[in-house]
Short mmCIF file of C-alpha atoms and ligand atoms in Angstrom, two decimals:
data_model
loop_
_atom_site.label_atom_id
_atom_site.label_comp_id
_atom_site.label_asym_id
_atom_site.label_seq_id
_atom_site.Cartn_x
_atom_site.Cartn_y
_atom_site.Cartn_z
CA MET S 65 -29.85 37.89 46.83
CA SER S 66 -28.80 39.82 43.98
CA PRO S 67 -25.53 40.67 43.18
CA THR S 68 -25.39 43.92 44.17
CA ASN S 69 -26.94 43.44 47.54
CA LEU S 70 -24.35 40.75 47.81
CA LEU S 71 -21.68 43.56 46.99
CA ALA S 72 -23.22 46.26 49.60
CA LEU S 73 -23.53 43.42 52.00
CA PHE S 74 -19.32 42.71 51.10
CA GLY S 75 -18.90 46.46 51.46
CA ALA S 76 -20.33 47.39 54.82
CA THR S 77 -19.25 44.58 56.29
CA TRP S 78 -16.05 45.78 54.95
CA LEU S 79 -16.11 48.99 55.96
CA LEU S 80 -17.25 47.66 59.83
CA ILE S 81 -13.81 45.71 59.64
CA GLN S 82 -12.14 48.72 58.78
CA LEU S 83 -13.11 50.84 61.44
CA CYS S 84 -12.60 48.41 63.96
CA ARG S 85 -9.13 48.68 62.68
CA ILE S 86 -8.94 52.15 62.92
CA ILE S 87 -10.34 52.23 66.28
CA PHE S 88 -8.33 49.49 67.78
CA SER S 89 -4.96 50.58 66.10
CA LYS S 90 -5.23 54.33 67.48
CA THR S 91 -5.79 52.85 71.11
CA GLN S 92 -3.12 50.43 70.18
CA SER S 93 -0.36 52.70 68.72
CA GLY S 94 -0.66 54.42 72.45
CA SER S 95 1.56 57.76 73.03
CA HIS S 96 2.78 57.30 69.36
CA LYS S 97 0.36 59.48 67.22
CA ALA S 98 0.56 58.69 63.26
CA PRO S 99 2.44 61.52 61.66
CA PRO S 100 -0.08 64.54 60.42
CA GLY S 101 -1.63 64.55 57.24
CA PRO S 102 -4.60 66.57 56.06
CA PRO S 103 -8.04 65.89 56.81
CA GLY S 104 -9.73 63.17 54.55
CA LEU S 105 -13.31 63.07 53.17
CA PRO S 106 -15.17 60.27 55.00
CA LEU S 107 -14.61 56.60 53.36
CA ILE S 108 -12.79 57.85 50.67
CA GLY S 109 -10.01 59.35 52.21
CA HIS S 110 -7.94 61.24 50.54
CA LEU S 111 -7.59 59.85 47.04
CA PRO S 112 -9.58 62.37 45.58
CA MET S 113 -6.64 64.98 46.53
CA LEU S 114 -4.06 63.11 44.75
CA GLY S 115 -5.40 64.35 41.10
CA ASN S 116 -3.73 63.28 37.84
CA GLN S 117 -0.08 64.45 38.86
CA PRO S 118 -0.20 62.70 42.35
CA HIS S 119 3.65 64.05 42.34
CA ARG S 120 3.00 67.50 42.30
CA SER S 121 -0.08 67.04 44.88
CA LEU S 122 1.70 65.07 47.24
CA HIS S 123 4.77 67.67 47.21
CA LYS S 124 2.45 70.30 48.13
CA LEU S 125 0.60 68.56 50.69
CA SER S 126 3.95 67.59 52.38
CA GLN S 127 4.57 71.75 52.14
CA LYS S 128 2.16 72.37 54.80
CA TYR S 129 2.32 68.71 57.23
CA GLY S 130 5.96 68.13 57.02
CA PRO S 131 7.89 65.32 55.77
CA ILE S 132 7.12 62.71 57.11
CA MET S 133 3.22 62.54 56.08
CA SER S 134 0.08 60.35 57.05
CA LEU S 135 -3.05 59.86 54.24
CA ARG S 136 -5.73 57.64 54.47
CA LEU S 137 -6.12 55.61 50.89
CA GLY S 138 -8.73 53.18 51.73
CA SER S 139 -7.75 50.78 54.58
CA GLN S 140 -3.73 50.73 54.21
CA PRO S 141 -2.15 52.91 55.99
CA THR S 142 -0.31 55.10 53.55
CA ILE S 143 3.68 57.78 54.60
CA VAL S 144 4.54 59.60 52.44
CA VAL S 145 8.39 60.73 52.92
CA SER S 146 9.08 64.12 51.25
CA SER S 147 13.03 65.21 52.40
CA PRO S 148 16.35 63.96 52.85
CA ALA S 149 16.70 63.24 56.04
CA SER S 150 13.15 61.53 56.15
CA ALA S 151 14.07 59.19 53.19
CA GLU S 152 17.44 58.38 54.96
CA LEU S 153 15.63 57.15 57.79
CA PHE S 154 13.07 54.90 55.66
CA LEU S 155 16.51 53.44 53.11
CA LYS S 156 19.00 53.47 55.21
CA THR S 157 18.73 53.65 58.83
CA HIS S 158 15.36 51.12 59.14
CA ASP S 159 16.39 49.79 55.52
CA THR S 160 15.28 46.09 56.39
CA VAL S 161 11.95 47.38 57.77
CA PHE S 162 10.61 49.24 54.84
CA ALA S 163 12.47 46.62 52.15
CA SER S 164 9.05 44.92 51.13
CA ARG S 165 6.38 46.30 48.46
CA PRO S 166 2.60 46.39 49.28
CA ARG S 167 0.88 43.94 47.33
CA SER S 168 -1.50 45.92 44.07
CA GLN S 169 -3.39 44.35 41.48
CA ALA S 170 -0.97 45.64 38.53
CA ALA S 171 1.61 43.41 40.01
CA GLU S 172 -0.78 40.35 40.62
CA TYR S 173 -2.45 40.91 36.98
CA MET S 174 1.18 41.35 35.26
CA TRP S 175 3.52 39.98 36.81
CA TYR S 176 2.14 36.88 37.33
CA GLY S 177 0.69 36.53 40.72
CA THR S 178 3.95 38.83 41.54
CA LYS S 179 6.37 36.59 41.29
CA GLY S 180 8.91 38.70 39.43
CA MET S 181 11.47 40.82 41.69
CA ILE S 182 10.38 44.36 41.19
CA PHE S 183 7.15 43.59 43.37
CA SER S 184 7.50 41.02 45.03
CA GLU S 185 8.22 40.74 49.08
CA TYR S 186 10.87 41.20 50.70
CA GLY S 187 12.34 37.52 51.63
CA PRO S 188 14.53 34.74 50.05
CA TYR S 189 12.56 34.22 46.83
CA TRP S 190 13.43 38.09 45.95
CA ARG S 191 16.70 37.82 46.92
CA SER S 192 17.55 34.42 45.03
CA ILE S 193 16.10 36.70 41.70
CA ARG S 194 18.04 39.30 42.25
CA LYS S 195 20.98 37.62 42.52
CA PHE S 196 20.50 35.79 39.46
CA CYS S 197 20.13 39.24 37.94
CA THR S 198 22.68 40.94 38.91
CA LEU S 199 25.37 38.25 38.62
CA GLU S 200 23.76 37.15 34.94
CA LEU S 201 23.14 40.60 33.68
CA LEU S 202 23.53 43.58 35.72
CA SER S 203 27.41 42.99 37.14
CA ALA S 204 29.75 45.22 35.75
CA SER S 205 31.73 42.74 33.67
CA LYS S 206 28.36 41.61 31.96
CA ILE S 207 27.53 45.11 30.76
CA GLU S 208 31.06 45.54 29.64
CA SER S 209 30.95 42.27 27.98
CA MET S 210 27.87 43.44 25.92
CA ALA S 211 29.78 47.20 24.81
CA GLY S 212 29.74 45.93 21.05
CA LEU S 213 26.03 45.31 21.12
CA ARG S 214 25.24 48.86 22.29
CA ARG S 215 27.92 50.30 19.71
CA ASP S 216 26.35 48.40 17.11
CA GLU S 217 22.99 49.52 17.84
CA LEU S 218 24.07 53.02 18.28
CA GLY S 219 26.24 52.84 15.08
CA LEU S 220 22.92 52.17 13.27
CA LEU S 221 20.81 54.96 14.73
CA VAL S 222 23.70 57.64 13.47
CA GLU S 223 23.66 56.62 10.50
CA SER S 224 20.28 57.17 10.27
CA LEU S 225 20.39 60.21 11.49
CA ARG S 226 23.33 61.22 9.09
CA ARG S 227 20.39 60.54 6.39
CA ALA S 228 18.04 62.44 7.97
CA ALA S 229 20.47 65.47 8.39
CA GLY S 230 21.46 65.16 4.81
CA ALA S 231 18.11 66.01 3.82
CA ARG S 232 17.22 68.24 6.65
CA GLU S 233 14.41 66.15 8.01
CA VAL S 234 12.83 66.64 11.46
CA VAL S 235 13.57 63.75 13.51
CA ASP S 236 11.23 61.94 16.47
CA VAL S 237 14.35 61.83 18.71
CA SER S 238 11.52 59.96 21.26
CA GLU S 239 10.93 57.41 19.07
CA LYS S 240 13.90 56.69 17.73
CA VAL S 241 15.69 56.73 21.15
CA THR S 242 13.19 54.15 22.35
CA ARG S 243 13.29 51.94 19.26
CA LEU S 244 17.11 52.20 20.03
CA ILE S 245 16.94 51.14 23.50
CA GLU S 246 14.22 48.93 22.83
CA ASP S 247 16.69 46.85 20.38
CA MET S 248 19.58 46.98 22.57
CA THR S 249 17.57 45.29 25.44
CA CYS S 250 16.15 42.66 23.04
CA ARG S 251 19.93 41.90 21.95
CA MET S 252 21.11 41.61 25.15
CA LEU S 253 18.29 39.51 26.81
CA PHE S 254 17.29 37.40 23.41
CA GLY S 255 19.99 37.80 21.48
CA LYS S 256 18.33 39.53 18.91
CA CYS S 257 16.60 42.77 17.93
CA ARG S 258 13.01 43.74 18.17
CA ASP S 259 10.51 41.51 16.25
CA GLU S 260 8.04 42.88 13.82
CA ARG S 261 5.75 39.77 14.95
CA PHE S 262 4.38 41.96 18.32
CA ASP S 263 5.41 45.87 19.69
CA LEU S 264 6.77 45.29 22.73
CA ARG S 265 7.67 49.04 23.33
CA GLU S 266 3.91 50.31 23.25
CA THR S 267 2.81 46.99 25.64
CA ILE S 268 5.77 48.17 28.24
CA HIS S 269 4.83 52.03 27.75
CA ASP S 270 0.94 50.72 28.56
CA MET S 271 2.38 48.73 31.86
CA GLY S 272 4.20 51.77 32.72
CA LYS S 273 1.12 53.87 33.21
CA LEU S 274 -1.06 51.14 34.21
CA VAL S 275 1.43 50.61 37.63
CA GLY S 276 1.66 53.69 38.74
CA ALA S 277 -2.34 54.46 38.10
CA PHE S 278 -3.16 55.01 41.79
CA ASN S 279 -6.18 52.22 41.39
CA ILE S 280 -8.66 52.19 43.94
CA ALA S 281 -9.01 48.29 44.03
CA ASP S 282 -5.91 48.15 45.78
CA TYR S 283 -7.30 50.41 48.29
CA TYR S 284 -10.87 49.51 48.69
CA PRO S 285 -10.87 45.49 47.52
CA PHE S 286 -14.65 45.39 48.13
CA LEU S 287 -14.74 47.97 45.34
CA GLY S 288 -12.36 46.05 43.21
CA ALA S 289 -15.19 43.62 41.39
CA LEU S 290 -16.64 47.11 40.24
CA ASP S 291 -13.97 48.23 38.34
CA LEU S 292 -14.41 51.55 38.59
CA GLN S 293 -11.82 53.07 36.85
CA GLY S 294 -11.59 50.42 34.08
CA LEU S 295 -8.29 49.46 35.45
CA THR S 296 -8.81 46.19 35.96
CA ARG S 297 -9.88 45.48 32.77
CA GLN S 298 -6.80 47.40 31.09
CA LEU S 299 -4.57 45.49 33.65
CA LYS S 300 -6.15 41.89 31.93
CA GLN S 301 -5.93 42.94 28.60
CA THR S 302 -2.34 44.40 28.78
CA HIS S 303 -1.33 41.04 30.52
CA ARG S 304 -2.45 38.87 27.40
CA ALA S 305 -0.80 41.21 25.22
CA ILE S 306 2.79 40.99 27.22
CA ASP S 307 2.45 37.46 27.91
CA LYS S 308 1.74 36.50 24.16
CA ILE S 309 4.96 38.25 23.50
CA LEU S 310 6.62 36.70 26.29
CA GLU S 311 5.31 33.18 25.57
CA ILE S 312 6.54 33.48 21.55
CA ILE S 313 9.93 34.81 22.60
CA ILE S 314 10.20 31.92 24.75
CA ASP S 315 8.91 29.59 22.37
CA ASP S 316 11.81 30.58 19.79
CA HIS S 317 14.33 30.11 22.20
CA GLU S 318 12.57 26.37 23.35
CA LYS S 319 12.49 25.60 19.71
CA GLU S 320 16.30 26.56 18.93
CA ALA S 321 17.47 24.47 21.82
CA ASP S 322 15.20 21.68 20.63
CA ASN S 323 17.03 21.92 17.16
CA GLY S 324 20.23 21.39 18.41
CA ILE S 325 21.26 25.18 17.79
CA LYS S 326 24.60 25.95 19.55
CA LYS S 327 24.94 29.82 20.43
CA LEU S 328 28.41 30.95 20.56
CA ASP S 329 27.43 33.66 23.43
CA ARG S 330 24.61 32.66 25.69
CA ASP S 331 21.91 35.30 26.32
CA PHE S 332 20.14 36.03 29.50
CA LEU S 333 16.77 33.73 28.49
CA ASP S 334 19.31 31.12 27.86
CA VAL S 335 20.46 31.08 31.38
CA ILE S 336 16.96 31.25 32.93
CA LEU S 337 16.01 28.64 30.67
CA SER S 338 18.54 26.40 31.57
CA LEU S 339 17.67 26.60 35.32
CA LYS S 340 14.83 24.25 34.62
CA THR S 341 17.04 21.63 33.01
CA ASN S 342 20.01 22.12 35.11
CA PRO S 343 19.13 23.42 38.59
CA LYS S 344 22.11 22.65 40.29
CA THR S 345 24.00 25.42 39.86
CA THR S 346 25.00 28.93 41.59
CA HIS S 347 21.50 29.85 41.87
CA GLU S 348 19.87 26.46 43.08
CA GLN S 349 17.58 28.35 45.17
CA LEU S 350 15.99 29.71 42.40
CA ALA S 351 16.07 26.57 40.55
CA GLN S 352 13.94 24.77 42.74
CA ASN S 353 11.39 27.47 42.68
CA ILE S 354 11.25 28.02 39.03
CA ASP S 355 8.17 27.74 36.74
CA ARG S 356 7.53 29.03 33.07
CA SER S 357 5.21 32.09 34.74
CA SER S 358 8.23 32.52 37.25
CA ILE S 359 10.61 32.60 34.18
CA LYS S 360 8.35 35.27 32.59
CA ALA S 361 8.01 37.41 35.39
CA ILE S 362 11.26 38.13 35.62
CA VAL S 363 11.89 38.60 31.89
CA LEU S 364 9.52 40.70 32.34
CA ASP S 365 11.25 42.62 35.57
CA MET S 366 14.66 42.98 33.03
CA ILE S 367 12.50 44.38 30.14
CA PHE S 368 10.50 47.05 31.90
CA GLY S 369 13.68 48.15 33.80
CA ALA S 370 15.45 48.44 30.81
CA ILE S 371 12.86 49.72 28.21
CA ASP S 372 11.00 51.96 30.20
CA THR S 373 13.86 53.88 32.01
CA SER S 374 16.71 55.10 30.12
CA HIS S 375 14.75 56.34 26.86
CA ILE S 376 13.21 58.48 29.86
CA ALA S 377 16.11 59.44 30.69
CA ILE S 378 17.76 60.04 27.70
CA GLU S 379 14.55 62.01 26.24
CA TRP S 380 14.67 64.70 29.24
CA ILE S 381 18.21 65.42 29.08
CA MET S 382 18.44 65.77 25.12
CA SER S 383 15.01 68.00 25.52
CA GLU S 384 17.41 70.31 28.60
CA LEU S 385 19.94 70.11 26.45
CA LEU S 386 18.50 71.78 22.94
CA ARG S 387 16.70 74.16 25.75
CA HIS S 388 20.31 75.59 26.92
CA PRO S 389 22.55 75.42 24.03
CA ARG S 390 25.20 77.02 26.56
CA VAL S 391 25.42 73.44 28.21
CA MET S 392 25.09 71.65 25.01
CA LYS S 393 28.00 73.62 23.86
CA LEU S 394 30.04 72.56 26.94
CA VAL S 395 28.94 69.61 26.66
CA GLN S 396 29.81 68.82 23.07
CA GLU S 397 33.63 70.99 23.71
CA GLU S 398 33.89 68.17 26.78
CA ILE S 399 33.50 65.14 24.49
CA ARG S 400 35.45 66.55 21.83
CA ASN S 401 38.77 67.10 23.90
CA VAL S 402 38.21 63.82 25.45
CA VAL S 403 37.56 61.55 21.86
CA GLY S 404 39.23 64.09 19.28
CA ASP S 405 38.52 63.71 15.97
CA CYS S 406 37.17 60.46 16.27
CA GLU S 407 33.32 59.73 15.94
CA VAL S 408 32.77 57.12 17.82
CA VAL S 409 32.18 57.65 21.38
CA GLU S 410 33.94 54.63 23.32
CA GLU S 411 32.05 53.40 26.97
CA SER S 412 35.66 53.67 28.34
CA CYS S 413 35.58 57.79 28.10
CA LEU S 414 32.46 57.98 30.04
CA SER S 415 34.31 58.44 33.00
CA GLU S 416 36.40 61.13 31.84
CA LEU S 417 33.44 63.04 31.45
CA PRO S 418 32.61 65.30 34.45
CA TYR S 419 30.32 67.93 32.94
CA LEU S 420 28.18 65.04 31.20
CA ASP S 421 28.10 63.12 34.57
CA MET S 422 26.67 67.00 36.15
CA VAL S 423 24.08 67.30 33.34
CA VAL S 424 22.63 63.73 33.95
CA LYS S 425 22.33 64.62 37.60
CA GLU S 426 20.61 68.17 36.56
CA SER S 427 18.14 66.28 34.59
CA LEU S 428 17.39 63.50 36.94
CA ARG S 429 16.70 66.13 39.92
CA LEU S 430 14.50 67.89 37.36
CA HIS S 431 13.07 64.71 35.89
CA PRO S 432 13.51 61.57 37.38
CA VAL S 433 11.99 58.50 35.62
CA GLY S 434 10.85 57.43 38.69
CA PRO S 435 8.47 59.88 40.41
CA LEU S 436 7.71 58.25 43.62
CA LEU S 437 9.99 55.26 43.19
CA VAL S 438 8.48 51.92 43.46
CA PRO S 439 6.18 52.44 47.07
CA HIS S 440 7.74 50.61 49.64
CA ALA S 441 5.98 48.74 52.57
CA SER S 442 6.85 48.00 55.84
CA MET S 443 7.08 44.67 57.78
CA GLU S 444 6.73 45.45 61.21
CA ASP S 445 5.37 48.36 63.38
CA ILE S 446 8.02 50.82 63.96
CA VAL S 447 8.23 54.16 65.41
CA ILE S 448 10.35 56.84 63.70
CA GLU S 449 10.69 60.33 64.45
CA GLY S 450 8.35 60.07 67.38
CA TYR S 451 5.69 58.67 65.01
CA GLY S 452 3.74 55.36 65.07
CA ILE S 453 4.22 53.48 61.30
CA GLN S 454 1.91 50.26 61.48
CA LYS S 455 3.01 47.16 59.68
CA LYS S 456 2.34 46.91 55.74
CA SER S 457 1.95 50.39 55.51
CA ARG S 458 2.70 51.45 52.25
CA VAL S 459 5.65 54.13 52.00
CA ILE S 460 6.05 56.59 49.32
CA ILE S 461 8.99 58.67 48.67
CA ASN S 462 8.59 61.62 46.66
CA ASN S 463 11.67 61.26 44.62
CA TRP S 464 10.66 64.45 42.13
CA GLY S 465 9.35 66.51 45.30
CA MET S 466 12.85 66.47 46.53
CA GLY S 467 14.33 67.61 43.22
CA HIS S 468 12.22 70.65 43.32
CA ASP S 469 12.22 72.03 46.63
CA PRO S 470 13.84 75.13 47.26
CA ARG S 471 15.09 74.63 51.07
CA ILE S 472 17.25 71.75 49.48
CA TRP S 473 18.30 73.39 45.76
CA SER S 474 17.89 77.19 46.52
CA GLU S 475 15.47 79.44 44.99
CA ASN S 476 16.67 78.47 41.41
CA CYS S 477 15.62 74.74 41.81
CA GLU S 478 13.76 74.83 38.60
CA LYS S 479 16.35 76.27 36.61
CA PHE S 480 18.49 73.13 34.78
CA LEU S 481 22.11 74.23 35.89
CA PRO S 482 24.39 71.75 36.03
CA GLU S 483 27.07 73.53 37.51
CA ARG S 484 25.33 72.90 41.00
CA PHE S 485 26.76 69.90 40.90
CA ILE S 486 30.33 71.05 40.43
CA ASP S 487 32.07 70.55 43.96
CA GLY S 488 30.90 66.56 43.61
CA LYS S 489 29.74 66.24 46.37
CA VAL S 490 26.47 64.65 45.22
CA ASP S 491 26.66 61.25 44.15
CA ILE S 492 23.82 60.02 41.84
CA ARG S 493 24.37 56.46 43.56
CA GLY S 494 21.86 56.53 46.94
CA ASN S 495 24.04 57.71 49.54
CA ASN S 496 23.27 61.36 48.96
CA PHE S 497 19.46 61.18 49.44
CA GLN S 498 18.70 64.91 48.37
CA LEU S 499 19.24 62.99 44.60
CA ILE S 500 18.16 59.75 44.37
CA PRO S 501 16.88 58.73 41.16
CA PHE S 502 17.69 55.11 41.67
CA GLY S 503 16.60 55.21 45.53
CA SER S 504 18.69 53.65 47.63
CA GLY S 505 19.71 50.67 49.87
CA ARG S 506 18.14 46.94 49.91
CA ARG S 507 15.03 47.90 47.08
CA GLY S 508 17.44 50.11 45.09
CA CYS S 509 17.77 49.87 41.38
CA PRO S 510 19.85 46.93 40.17
CA GLY S 511 19.96 47.99 36.84
CA MET S 512 21.75 51.45 37.97
CA HIS S 513 25.39 50.84 36.31
CA LEU S 514 23.73 49.90 33.06
CA GLY S 515 20.99 52.26 32.94
CA LEU S 516 23.82 54.93 33.34
CA VAL S 517 26.09 53.14 30.63
CA THR S 518 23.38 53.63 27.95
CA THR S 519 22.12 56.86 29.15
CA LYS S 520 25.29 58.51 29.16
CA LEU S 521 26.60 56.48 25.88
CA VAL S 522 23.59 57.88 23.75
CA VAL S 523 23.06 60.84 24.89
CA SER S 524 27.26 61.68 24.42
CA GLN S 525 27.12 60.27 21.21
CA LEU S 526 23.77 61.94 19.97
CA VAL S 527 25.92 65.44 20.52
CA HIS S 528 29.00 64.09 19.66
CA SER S 529 27.69 63.36 15.97
CA PHE S 530 25.48 66.03 15.44
CA ASP S 531 24.28 69.30 16.46
CA TRP S 532 20.41 70.08 16.93
CA GLU S 533 17.97 72.82 16.75
CA LEU S 534 14.24 72.59 17.52
CA PRO S 535 12.27 72.15 14.35
CA PHE S 536 10.02 75.15 12.93
CA GLY S 537 11.63 77.78 14.08
CA MET S 538 10.40 76.89 17.68
CA SER S 539 12.15 78.27 20.39
CA ALA S 540 13.93 77.15 23.79
CA ASP S 541 11.19 78.16 25.84
CA GLU S 542 7.98 76.99 23.59
CA LEU S 543 9.65 73.16 23.91
CA ASP S 544 6.58 71.58 25.96
CA MET S 545 8.18 70.17 29.42
CA ASN S 546 5.29 68.60 30.59
CA GLU S 547 5.38 65.09 31.73
CA ILE S 548 2.83 62.47 31.96
CA PHE S 549 2.81 60.53 35.69
CA GLY S 550 3.22 56.74 36.08
CA ALA S 551 5.36 54.62 37.62
CA THR S 552 7.74 56.68 34.87
CA MET S 553 7.22 59.87 34.02
CA PRO S 554 7.80 60.12 29.87
CA ARG S 555 7.71 63.71 28.25
CA ALA S 556 3.94 64.45 27.69
CA LYS S 557 4.75 64.90 23.90
CA HIS S 558 7.24 63.23 21.46
CA LEU S 559 10.70 65.12 21.21
CA LEU S 560 11.16 66.41 17.57
CA ALA S 561 14.50 68.16 16.30
CA VAL S 562 16.41 68.91 12.94
CA PRO S 563 20.15 67.11 13.28
CA SER S 564 23.36 68.16 11.32
CA ALA S 565 26.27 66.30 11.02
CA ARG S 566 29.02 67.31 12.72
CA PHE S 567 31.35 64.95 11.20
CA GLY S 568 32.00 64.84 7.06
C1 HEM E 176 18.33 55.29 34.10
C2 HEM E 176 17.94 54.23 34.11
C3 HEM E 176 17.01 53.70 35.36
C4 HEM E 176 16.04 54.88 36.36
C5 HEM E 176 16.38 55.64 36.31
C6 HEM E 176 15.94 53.69 37.40
C7 HEM E 176 15.56 53.31 38.69
C8 HEM E 176 14.52 53.06 39.48
C9 HEM E 176 13.90 53.11 40.29
C10 HEM E 176 13.97 54.44 41.03
C11 HEM E 176 13.82 52.17 41.52
C12 HEM E 176 12.82 51.80 42.51
C13 HEM E 176 14.10 51.96 43.71
C14 HEM E 176 13.11 51.59 44.88
O1 HEM E 176 11.93 51.23 45.05
O2 HEM E 176 13.52 52.18 46.00
C15 HEM E 176 14.28 50.95 40.15
C16 HEM E 176 13.75 49.70 40.87
C17 HEM E 176 14.14 48.63 39.73
N1 HEM E 176 15.42 48.75 38.85
FE1 HEM E 176 15.88 50.06 38.11
N2 HEM E 176 16.54 52.38 36.83
C18 HEM E 176 16.88 52.65 35.69
C19 HEM E 176 17.31 51.43 34.98
C20 HEM E 176 17.13 49.72 34.93
C21 HEM E 176 17.66 49.33 34.19
C22 HEM E 176 18.57 49.00 33.31
C23 HEM E 176 17.26 47.51 35.02
C24 HEM E 176 17.38 46.42 34.42
C25 HEM E 176 17.45 45.91 33.41
C26 HEM E 176 16.38 48.13 35.84
C27 HEM E 176 15.61 47.36 36.78
C28 HEM E 176 15.01 47.78 38.04
C29 HEM E 176 14.44 46.77 39.16
C30 HEM E 176 14.50 44.88 38.62
C31 HEM E 176 14.14 47.00 40.30
C32 HEM E 176 13.24 46.68 41.33
C33 HEM E 176 14.03 46.46 42.81
C34 HEM E 176 13.70 45.59 43.61
O3 HEM E 176 12.34 45.76 43.60
O4 HEM E 176 14.51 45.06 44.35
N3 HEM E 176 16.55 49.39 36.17
N4 HEM E 176 14.87 51.51 39.52
#
C-alpha cells in the first residue's frame, strides 16, 4: 500500500473513531449539554475561524455565544472562557480540576517531551520543579539578592542611551530593552552576560511564535505527518537551535566544575546541575527524576519565562507613555519626588510609586503579554454552570478579551487611562479576575514578582534619566500599536524614540 493510501486509511479510521466518541460522549453527558458555540464546518470544525488574531476572533465570538463557549478543534473539546466570573470558576473554584496542560507538538519537540514546568501535566513531577524554581530562583529573597546585577546591567544601558542622547540619535528601544533583559537573565541563570557564540533572544522569539500557533497536528494527529502548516519542520529546526545553545552553556559550566573553578555565588544552572551529583537535598524528589534533558527543559522554562515576557511588557508601557505625555509627566514627577536628585532608581523605591503601579496595570490590561494565558486542561469530567465539560478538554482563558470588554471597563475601555485603578481595588496578582496578566491559581506565573520588579525598575529608570519623544516628527496617533499574536504578544514593529538626558 502506498504511503498516501496508508495515510488515507489512518485518516478514515481516526475520523470514524472521533465520530463514535462524539456520539458516545453526547449520550453519556446526558442532561449536561456542552457550552454553546458557533456552528462549525464539517470535519475541520472551528479552526479556520481563529484567523491570525485568535484573541480578537475569540473575543468577538464570545460576545455572541457567552463567557463559557465551546469550540470544536479536531477531536479535543475546547472551552473558551471570557469573563471574570467564569475565569474565577475555572482558575479558583475548580482550580484542581483545570490545573493540567494539554499535550502539544510544540511542548513535545521543544521541551524535551514536556519535561519542563510550563507544559507538563499536573502532578508530583510538575510540583517538584515548581518548588525547585521558586526556592532557588524566584522567591522574594533570591530576587532581592540579585538586585546588584540588575542595577549593573541597567547602568550600562543608561550609559549607552546617554551617548545616543548627546548625539540626538534615534534609539531602537525594543532592541535595547530586549538585549538588557537577555543580559539580566543570562547573568541570573548562568552567571554571565549574553554570549556572542549564539543568538538566544532570536531563538526564544521564534519559540514564542511557534508555541502560540494553532497547530493542526495538535488537533488532527493523523494530519501531523503531512505538516500542512510547515510548523513541525520549524519546531524541529528551532529545537535543534535551542538545544545547541543549551548544550554550549551546560558544557561551559561542567568544564568550570571539572577544572575546580570555585565560584563565590552559585548561579541557577550550578544549583540544578548539582542535583545530579548530590541527590540528597531539599529537592530529593526532583533529583531522583532529573537527567540532562529535564535539566535543559527546566532551564528553558526559566529562559523563556524571563526573556519573552518582561521586555514585551516594558516596550508596551514605553509605547503608551510616549503616546500619552500627560501620563509620562506624572510618572516622572512621582519618581523625582521619591528618588530626589539621585539618578539611580533603587528597587527599594518601587513600592513607593503608586502611579507607576497604575500605569503598569493599565498597560498589561490593554496589552497582556500572554493574550490567552497558557492553555489549561481538565483532569476529569465536570459540570460548570450547568454545562458538561469533558475530561481532557482544552481550556483557553481570553485574557486579552477581558481587558478589552466595555462591560468590565466601561465604554472608554480602549483608552489608556491609568487613573481607572486609582481606588486600588483591583490588584494584578491573580485575586481580581478582571485583570489576570499573570494568570491565577496553581498554574499562575511563578515569576510574577521578578517580572514586576524588572518591568517597574527598567521603566522607572528609563523615564527618570531621560525625556523621550517619537522620532521623525511622528505624532502620538501615528505610532503603530499593532501586535503579533503568539504565546506572547509583542509589538509588531520595534519602538523607536529619541532620548534626551535629564541629568547633566
Ligand atoms: C511581566 C512578566 C511576566 C508575565 C506577564 C508573565 C505571564 C505569565 C502567564 C500569563 C502565565 C500563564 C498562567 C496560566 O497558565 O494560568 C505564566 C506562566 C509561567 N511563567 Fe510567567 N510571566 C512573566 C514573567 C515570568 C518570569 C520572570 C518567569 C521566570 C523566570 C516566568 C516563568 C513562568 C513559568 C515557569 C510559567 C508556567 C507555570 C506553570 O505552568 O506552572 N514568568 N506567566
